[in-house]
XYZ file of C-alpha atoms in Angstrom:
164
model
C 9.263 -3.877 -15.081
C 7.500 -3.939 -18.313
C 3.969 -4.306 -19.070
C 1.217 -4.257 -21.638
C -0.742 -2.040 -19.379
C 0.366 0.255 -16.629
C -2.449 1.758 -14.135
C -1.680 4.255 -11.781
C -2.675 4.686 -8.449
C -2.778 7.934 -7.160
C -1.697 9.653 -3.762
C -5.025 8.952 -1.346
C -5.912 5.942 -4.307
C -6.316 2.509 -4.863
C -6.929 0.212 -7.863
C -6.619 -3.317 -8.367
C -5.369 -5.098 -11.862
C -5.160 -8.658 -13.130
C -3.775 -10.453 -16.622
C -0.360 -9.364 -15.898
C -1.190 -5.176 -15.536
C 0.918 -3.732 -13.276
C -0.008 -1.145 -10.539
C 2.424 1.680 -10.034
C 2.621 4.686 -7.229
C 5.324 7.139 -6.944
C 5.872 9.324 -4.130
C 6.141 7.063 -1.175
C 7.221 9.039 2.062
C 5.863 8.559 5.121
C 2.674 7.517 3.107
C 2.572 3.604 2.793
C 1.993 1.665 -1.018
C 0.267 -1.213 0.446
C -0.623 -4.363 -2.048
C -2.813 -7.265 -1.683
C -2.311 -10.311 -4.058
C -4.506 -14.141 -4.698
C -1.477 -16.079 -6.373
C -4.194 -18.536 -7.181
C -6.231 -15.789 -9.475
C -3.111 -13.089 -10.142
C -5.518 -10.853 -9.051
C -3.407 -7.487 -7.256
C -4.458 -4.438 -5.814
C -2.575 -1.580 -3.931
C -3.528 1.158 -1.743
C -1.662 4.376 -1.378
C -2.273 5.059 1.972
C -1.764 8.923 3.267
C -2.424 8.736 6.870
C -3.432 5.957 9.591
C -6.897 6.423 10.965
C -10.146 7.526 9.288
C -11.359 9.166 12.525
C -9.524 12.455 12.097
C -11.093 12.426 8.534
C -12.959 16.090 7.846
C -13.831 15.695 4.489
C -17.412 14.916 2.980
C -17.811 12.739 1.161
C -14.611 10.525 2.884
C -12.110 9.006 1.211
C -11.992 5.728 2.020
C -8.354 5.113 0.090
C -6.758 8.201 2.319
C -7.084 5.810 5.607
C -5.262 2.949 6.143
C -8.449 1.988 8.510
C -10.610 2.045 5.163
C -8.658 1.627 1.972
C -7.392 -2.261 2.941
C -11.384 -2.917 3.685
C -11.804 -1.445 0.353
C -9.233 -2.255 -1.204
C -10.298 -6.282 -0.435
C -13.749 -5.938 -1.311
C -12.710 -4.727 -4.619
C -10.256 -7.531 -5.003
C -13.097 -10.146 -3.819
C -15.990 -8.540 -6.284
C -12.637 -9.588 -9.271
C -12.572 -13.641 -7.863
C -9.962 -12.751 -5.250
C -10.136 -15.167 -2.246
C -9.300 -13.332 1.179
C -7.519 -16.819 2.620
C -5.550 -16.661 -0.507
C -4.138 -13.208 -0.039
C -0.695 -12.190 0.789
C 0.597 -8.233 1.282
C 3.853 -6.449 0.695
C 4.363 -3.205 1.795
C 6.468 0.153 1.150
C 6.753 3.209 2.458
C 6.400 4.890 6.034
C 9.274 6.739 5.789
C 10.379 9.613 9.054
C 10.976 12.025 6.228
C 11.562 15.043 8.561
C 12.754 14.870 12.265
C 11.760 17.833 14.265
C 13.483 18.302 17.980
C 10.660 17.601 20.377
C 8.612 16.106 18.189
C 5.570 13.909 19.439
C 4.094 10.779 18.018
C 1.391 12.851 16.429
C 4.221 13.939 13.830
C 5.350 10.331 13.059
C 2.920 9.639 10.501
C 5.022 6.957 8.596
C 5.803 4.452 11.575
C 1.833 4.993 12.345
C 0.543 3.892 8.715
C 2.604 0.906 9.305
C 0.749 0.002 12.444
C -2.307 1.079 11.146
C -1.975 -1.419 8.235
C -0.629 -4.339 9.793
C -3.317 -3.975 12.702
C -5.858 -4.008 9.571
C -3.913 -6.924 7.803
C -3.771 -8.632 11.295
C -8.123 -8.436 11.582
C -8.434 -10.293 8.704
C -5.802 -12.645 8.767
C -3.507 -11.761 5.454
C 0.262 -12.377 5.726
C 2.154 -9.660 5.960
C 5.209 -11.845 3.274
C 7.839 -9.015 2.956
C 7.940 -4.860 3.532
C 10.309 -1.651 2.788
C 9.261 0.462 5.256
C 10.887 3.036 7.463
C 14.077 4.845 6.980
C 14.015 8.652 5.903
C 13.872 8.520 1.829
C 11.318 8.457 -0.633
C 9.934 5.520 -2.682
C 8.217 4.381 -5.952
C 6.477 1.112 -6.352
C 5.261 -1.490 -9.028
C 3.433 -4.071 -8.298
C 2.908 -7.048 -10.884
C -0.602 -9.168 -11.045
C 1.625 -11.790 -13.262
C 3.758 -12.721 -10.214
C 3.032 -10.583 -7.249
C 6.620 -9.421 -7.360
C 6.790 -5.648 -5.541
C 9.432 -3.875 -7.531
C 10.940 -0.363 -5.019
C 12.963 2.461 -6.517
C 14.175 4.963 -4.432
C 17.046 7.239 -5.119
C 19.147 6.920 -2.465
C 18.720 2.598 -2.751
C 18.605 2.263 -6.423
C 16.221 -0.973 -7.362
C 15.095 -3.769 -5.473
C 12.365 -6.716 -5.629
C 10.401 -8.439 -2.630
């Protein structure tokens, strides 16, 4: 994907772009890249989610774009402030990967799978369609997200390319 003008989002970031910028994240494991878009504006934003739940949060002042519980909140108001309708909004999502399976393991460990259902619980609240996801498996991935088209381009390694 080629733009004019690439912004990156950051691990525990979020950013939103418009006039055909493109949003980019690499390093997708069991963190989730989830984007908002307003086909109607080509307004987009994404979130680079880290972990599910602001409530185990020990850092002051909190980052709200570490929490799936706070970034999409965020990450909305942000897109709203830009023109962005929230009945217009659609998601995609990547990430969540199991990138390490321990014997015994409890569901405090499966921190991908969780940041899924954290962010489709918070999609869910405000009523955004959840139109198409790469989550899951046990691989890394990199995302771009377009504001032209709302087209979520994945690269992983182990999957090569693919558009949703």
């Amino acid at each position: 994907m080629i733009s004019e003008k690439l912004i990156k989002v950051a691990m525990a970031d979020l950013n939103i772009a418009s006039n055909g910028e493109v949003l980019k994240t690499t390093g997708l494991g069991s963190c989730v890249g989830l984007t908002l878009f307003d086909p109607a504006k080509r307004i987009a934003g994404m979130a680079h989610v880290m972990l599910p739940s602001s409530s185990i949060a020990r850092e002051t002042p909190l980052n709200v774009a570490k929490y799936a519980d706070t970034a999409i909140p965020e990450l909305i108001e942000r897109m709203v402030a830009l023109g962005a309708s929230i009945r217009a909004m659609q998601a995609k999502m990547a990430g969540g990967a199991q990138m390490f399976t321990l014997p015994g393991q409890t569901d405090s460990l499966r921190i991908g799978p969780r940041n899924v259902e954290s962010c489709l619980m918070k999609l869910e609240q405000y009523n955004i369609p959840l139109l198409s996801q790469d989550t899951g498996g046990n691989f890394g991935r990199t995302i771009e997200f377009s504001s032209n088209d709302g087209i979520l381009t994945i690269r992983s390694v182990q999957h090569g390319i693919k558009e949703i």
